[in-house]
Amino acid sequence: MTLQVHLSPEQLAELAELIAARISTAQAAPAPLKLAYTIPEAAEATGQTVWCIRTAIRRGELHARQASERGAYAIPADSLQAWLHGVPNTTLSAPSARGQRKAH
């Protein structure tokens, strides 16, 4: 079964405007808000390596919560954004000197 529709130039222009408006609205819809990231997700979102993210957490530069002693980390989205923009982490105290490497 074939349906044929005949539109005037004005109707066709109006249809094109409606379709364009629908497409731009769909493209303008924001991505769902992500409240926290895992380490691999944070690495992918920032273009950094997993090692870089882990190092920033260990140094206290990037705030993250660990579910248990061996559990996965949850990195709050606002902490990740602040770290990306170079805002110092005021949520955590600086790591102790124990275990830190000396600069050569």
mmCIF file with all atom_site columns, C-alpha atoms in Angstrom:
data_model
loop_
_atom_site.group_PDB
_atom_site.id
_atom_site.type_symbol
_atom_site.label_atom_id
_atom_site.label_alt_id
_atom_site.label_comp_id
_atom_site.label_asym_id
_atom_site.label_entity_id
_atom_site.label_seq_id
_atom_site.pdbx_PDB_ins_code
_atom_site.Cartn_x
_atom_site.Cartn_y
_atom_site.Cartn_z
_atom_site.occupancy
_atom_site.B_iso_or_equiv
_atom_site.pdbx_formal_charge
_atom_site.auth_seq_id
_atom_site.auth_comp_id
_atom_site.auth_asym_id
_atom_site.auth_atom_id
_atom_site.pdbx_PDB_model_num
ATOM 1   C CA . MET A 1 1   ? 0.000  0.000  0.000  1.00 0.00 ? 1   MET A CA 1
ATOM 2   C CA . THR A 1 2   ? 1.386  3.389  -0.998 1.00 0.00 ? 2   THR A CA 1
ATOM 3   C CA . LEU A 1 3   ? 0.226  6.700  0.393  1.00 0.00 ? 3   LEU A CA 1
ATOM 4   C CA . GLN A 1 4   ? 0.643  9.758  -1.763 1.00 0.00 ? 4   GLN A CA 1
ATOM 5   C CA . VAL A 1 5   ? 0.476  13.216 -0.255 1.00 0.00 ? 5   VAL A CA 1
ATOM 6   C CA . HIS A 1 6   ? 0.445  16.370 -2.324 1.00 0.00 ? 6   HIS A CA 1
ATOM 7   C CA . LEU A 1 7   ? 1.620  19.488 -0.531 1.00 0.00 ? 7   LEU A CA 1
ATOM 8   C CA . SER A 1 8   ? 1.702  23.040 -1.733 1.00 0.00 ? 8   SER A CA 1
ATOM 9   C CA . PRO A 1 9   ? 5.044  24.888 -1.524 1.00 0.00 ? 9   PRO A CA 1
ATOM 10  C CA . GLU A 1 10  ? 3.728  26.751 1.543  1.00 0.00 ? 10  GLU A CA 1
ATOM 11  C CA . GLN A 1 11  ? 2.693  23.521 3.271  1.00 0.00 ? 11  GLN A CA 1
ATOM 12  C CA . LEU A 1 12  ? 6.030  21.932 2.430  1.00 0.00 ? 12  LEU A CA 1
ATOM 13  C CA . ALA A 1 13  ? 7.891  24.938 3.893  1.00 0.00 ? 13  ALA A CA 1
ATOM 14  C CA . GLU A 1 14  ? 5.782  24.774 7.068  1.00 0.00 ? 14  GLU A CA 1
ATOM 15  C CA . LEU A 1 15  ? 6.458  21.036 7.390  1.00 0.00 ? 15  LEU A CA 1
ATOM 16  C CA . ALA A 1 16  ? 10.191 21.655 6.949  1.00 0.00 ? 16  ALA A CA 1
ATOM 17  C CA . GLU A 1 17  ? 10.115 24.278 9.733  1.00 0.00 ? 17  GLU A CA 1
ATOM 18  C CA . LEU A 1 18  ? 8.287  21.897 12.072 1.00 0.00 ? 18  LEU A CA 1
ATOM 19  C CA . ILE A 1 19  ? 10.784 19.119 11.394 1.00 0.00 ? 19  ILE A CA 1
ATOM 20  C CA . ALA A 1 20  ? 13.744 21.476 11.873 1.00 0.00 ? 20  ALA A CA 1
ATOM 21  C CA . ALA A 1 21  ? 12.309 22.690 15.193 1.00 0.00 ? 21  ALA A CA 1
ATOM 22  C CA . ARG A 1 22  ? 11.800 19.109 16.369 1.00 0.00 ? 22  ARG A CA 1
ATOM 23  C CA . ILE A 1 23  ? 15.355 18.139 15.413 1.00 0.00 ? 23  ILE A CA 1
ATOM 24  C CA . SER A 1 24  ? 16.945 21.158 17.112 1.00 0.00 ? 24  SER A CA 1
ATOM 25  C CA . THR A 1 25  ? 14.927 20.530 20.290 1.00 0.00 ? 25  THR A CA 1
ATOM 26  C CA . ALA A 1 26  ? 16.040 16.902 20.374 1.00 0.00 ? 26  ALA A CA 1
ATOM 27  C CA . GLN A 1 27  ? 19.682 17.882 19.853 1.00 0.00 ? 27  GLN A CA 1
ATOM 28  C CA . ALA A 1 28  ? 19.530 20.611 22.493 1.00 0.00 ? 28  ALA A CA 1
ATOM 29  C CA . ALA A 1 29  ? 18.300 18.227 25.196 1.00 0.00 ? 29  ALA A CA 1
ATOM 30  C CA . PRO A 1 30  ? 20.983 18.001 27.883 1.00 0.00 ? 30  PRO A CA 1
ATOM 31  C CA . ALA A 1 31  ? 22.622 14.714 28.711 1.00 0.00 ? 31  ALA A CA 1
ATOM 32  C CA . PRO A 1 32  ? 21.355 13.049 31.864 1.00 0.00 ? 32  PRO A CA 1
ATOM 33  C CA . LEU A 1 33  ? 23.000 14.465 34.969 1.00 0.00 ? 33  LEU A CA 1
ATOM 34  C CA . LYS A 1 34  ? 25.680 12.143 36.302 1.00 0.00 ? 34  LYS A CA 1
ATOM 35  C CA . LEU A 1 35  ? 26.271 12.641 40.010 1.00 0.00 ? 35  LEU A CA 1
ATOM 36  C CA . ALA A 1 36  ? 29.363 10.458 40.415 1.00 0.00 ? 36  ALA A CA 1
ATOM 37  C CA . TYR A 1 37  ? 31.905 8.602  38.296 1.00 0.00 ? 37  TYR A CA 1
ATOM 38  C CA . THR A 1 38  ? 33.907 5.422  38.723 1.00 0.00 ? 38  THR A CA 1
ATOM 39  C CA . ILE A 1 39  ? 37.634 5.709  38.094 1.00 0.00 ? 39  ILE A CA 1
ATOM 40  C CA . PRO A 1 40  ? 37.385 4.331  34.524 1.00 0.00 ? 40  PRO A CA 1
ATOM 41  C CA . GLU A 1 41  ? 34.412 6.633  33.785 1.00 0.00 ? 41  GLU A CA 1
ATOM 42  C CA . ALA A 1 42  ? 36.305 9.646  35.155 1.00 0.00 ? 42  ALA A CA 1
ATOM 43  C CA . ALA A 1 43  ? 39.313 8.750  33.017 1.00 0.00 ? 43  ALA A CA 1
ATOM 44  C CA . GLU A 1 44  ? 37.166 8.473  29.897 1.00 0.00 ? 44  GLU A CA 1
ATOM 45  C CA . ALA A 1 45  ? 35.224 11.669 30.632 1.00 0.00 ? 45  ALA A CA 1
ATOM 46  C CA . THR A 1 46  ? 38.390 13.711 31.168 1.00 0.00 ? 46  THR A CA 1
ATOM 47  C CA . GLY A 1 47  ? 40.661 12.097 28.599 1.00 0.00 ? 47  GLY A CA 1
ATOM 48  C CA . GLN A 1 48  ? 43.096 11.138 31.358 1.00 0.00 ? 48  GLN A CA 1
ATOM 49  C CA . THR A 1 49  ? 44.430 7.698  32.167 1.00 0.00 ? 49  THR A CA 1
ATOM 50  C CA . VAL A 1 50  ? 43.096 5.528  34.975 1.00 0.00 ? 50  VAL A CA 1
ATOM 51  C CA . TRP A 1 51  ? 46.552 5.785  36.556 1.00 0.00 ? 51  TRP A CA 1
ATOM 52  C CA . CYS A 1 52  ? 46.346 9.603  36.516 1.00 0.00 ? 52  CYS A CA 1
ATOM 53  C CA . ILE A 1 53  ? 42.926 9.558  38.215 1.00 0.00 ? 53  ILE A CA 1
ATOM 54  C CA . ARG A 1 54  ? 44.117 7.071  40.863 1.00 0.00 ? 54  ARG A CA 1
ATOM 55  C CA . THR A 1 55  ? 47.214 9.181  41.526 1.00 0.00 ? 55  THR A CA 1
ATOM 56  C CA . ALA A 1 56  ? 45.132 12.342 41.978 1.00 0.00 ? 56  ALA A CA 1
ATOM 57  C CA . ILE A 1 57  ? 42.890 10.504 44.457 1.00 0.00 ? 57  ILE A CA 1
ATOM 58  C CA . ARG A 1 58  ? 45.859 9.089  46.366 1.00 0.00 ? 58  ARG A CA 1
ATOM 59  C CA . ARG A 1 59  ? 47.485 12.548 46.593 1.00 0.00 ? 59  ARG A CA 1
ATOM 60  C CA . GLY A 1 60  ? 44.256 14.090 47.855 1.00 0.00 ? 60  GLY A CA 1
ATOM 61  C CA . GLU A 1 61  ? 43.952 16.295 44.762 1.00 0.00 ? 61  GLU A CA 1
ATOM 62  C CA . LEU A 1 62  ? 40.709 14.625 43.682 1.00 0.00 ? 62  LEU A CA 1
ATOM 63  C CA . HIS A 1 63  ? 37.981 13.826 46.204 1.00 0.00 ? 63  HIS A CA 1
ATOM 64  C CA . ALA A 1 64  ? 36.550 10.305 45.982 1.00 0.00 ? 64  ALA A CA 1
ATOM 65  C CA . ARG A 1 65  ? 34.637 7.998  48.291 1.00 0.00 ? 65  ARG A CA 1
ATOM 66  C CA . GLN A 1 66  ? 35.353 4.301  48.588 1.00 0.00 ? 66  GLN A CA 1
ATOM 67  C CA . ALA A 1 67  ? 32.443 1.991  49.431 1.00 0.00 ? 67  ALA A CA 1
ATOM 68  C CA . SER A 1 68  ? 34.643 -0.337 51.484 1.00 0.00 ? 68  SER A CA 1
ATOM 69  C CA . GLU A 1 69  ? 38.311 -1.070 51.974 1.00 0.00 ? 69  GLU A CA 1
ATOM 70  C CA . ARG A 1 70  ? 38.433 -2.931 48.662 1.00 0.00 ? 70  ARG A CA 1
ATOM 71  C CA . GLY A 1 71  ? 35.393 -1.320 47.061 1.00 0.00 ? 71  GLY A CA 1
ATOM 72  C CA . ALA A 1 72  ? 35.142 0.836  43.968 1.00 0.00 ? 72  ALA A CA 1
ATOM 73  C CA . TYR A 1 73  ? 35.594 4.572  44.235 1.00 0.00 ? 73  TYR A CA 1
ATOM 74  C CA . ALA A 1 74  ? 32.818 7.056  43.538 1.00 0.00 ? 74  ALA A CA 1
ATOM 75  C CA . ILE A 1 75  ? 34.085 10.439 42.356 1.00 0.00 ? 75  ILE A CA 1
ATOM 76  C CA . PRO A 1 76  ? 31.486 13.212 42.750 1.00 0.00 ? 76  PRO A CA 1
ATOM 77  C CA . ALA A 1 77  ? 30.913 15.084 39.486 1.00 0.00 ? 77  ALA A CA 1
ATOM 78  C CA . ASP A 1 78  ? 31.570 18.468 41.097 1.00 0.00 ? 78  ASP A CA 1
ATOM 79  C CA . SER A 1 79  ? 34.905 17.230 42.486 1.00 0.00 ? 79  SER A CA 1
ATOM 80  C CA . LEU A 1 80  ? 35.923 15.970 39.055 1.00 0.00 ? 80  LEU A CA 1
ATOM 81  C CA . GLN A 1 81  ? 35.035 19.319 37.464 1.00 0.00 ? 81  GLN A CA 1
ATOM 82  C CA . ALA A 1 82  ? 36.928 21.244 40.147 1.00 0.00 ? 82  ALA A CA 1
ATOM 83  C CA . TRP A 1 83  ? 39.985 19.015 39.665 1.00 0.00 ? 83  TRP A CA 1
ATOM 84  C CA . LEU A 1 84  ? 39.855 19.579 35.908 1.00 0.00 ? 84  LEU A CA 1
ATOM 85  C CA . HIS A 1 85  ? 39.781 23.345 36.407 1.00 0.00 ? 85  HIS A CA 1
ATOM 86  C CA . GLY A 1 86  ? 42.624 23.263 38.931 1.00 0.00 ? 86  GLY A CA 1
ATOM 87  C CA . VAL A 1 87  ? 40.564 24.221 41.969 1.00 0.00 ? 87  VAL A CA 1
ATOM 88  C CA . PRO A 1 88  ? 42.291 22.930 45.124 1.00 0.00 ? 88  PRO A CA 1
ATOM 89  C CA . ASN A 1 89  ? 40.476 20.148 46.959 1.00 0.00 ? 89  ASN A CA 1
ATOM 90  C CA . THR A 1 90  ? 39.336 21.601 50.280 1.00 0.00 ? 90  THR A CA 1
ATOM 91  C CA . THR A 1 91  ? 37.175 18.604 51.170 1.00 0.00 ? 91  THR A CA 1
ATOM 92  C CA . LEU A 1 92  ? 40.064 16.389 52.221 1.00 0.00 ? 92  LEU A CA 1
ATOM 93  C CA . SER A 1 93  ? 43.135 17.147 54.223 1.00 0.00 ? 93  SER A CA 1
ATOM 94  C CA . ALA A 1 94  ? 46.468 16.829 52.491 1.00 0.00 ? 94  ALA A CA 1
ATOM 95  C CA . PRO A 1 95  ? 47.962 13.335 52.519 1.00 0.00 ? 95  PRO A CA 1
ATOM 96  C CA . SER A 1 96  ? 50.551 12.594 55.155 1.00 0.00 ? 96  SER A CA 1
ATOM 97  C CA . ALA A 1 97  ? 54.227 12.749 54.285 1.00 0.00 ? 97  ALA A CA 1
ATOM 98  C CA . ARG A 1 98  ? 54.487 8.992  54.867 1.00 0.00 ? 98  ARG A CA 1
ATOM 99  C CA . GLY A 1 99  ? 54.678 7.132  51.596 1.00 0.00 ? 99  GLY A CA 1
ATOM 100 C CA . GLN A 1 100 ? 55.294 10.214 49.472 1.00 0.00 ? 100 GLN A CA 1
ATOM 101 C CA . ARG A 1 101 ? 58.218 10.158 47.106 1.00 0.00 ? 101 ARG A CA 1
ATOM 102 C CA . LYS A 1 102 ? 60.872 12.813 47.282 1.00 0.00 ? 102 LYS A CA 1
ATOM 103 C CA . ALA A 1 103 ? 61.311 15.007 44.222 1.00 0.00 ? 103 ALA A CA 1
ATOM 104 C CA . HIS A 1 104 ? 64.698 14.589 42.561 1.00 0.00 ? 104 HIS A CA 1
#
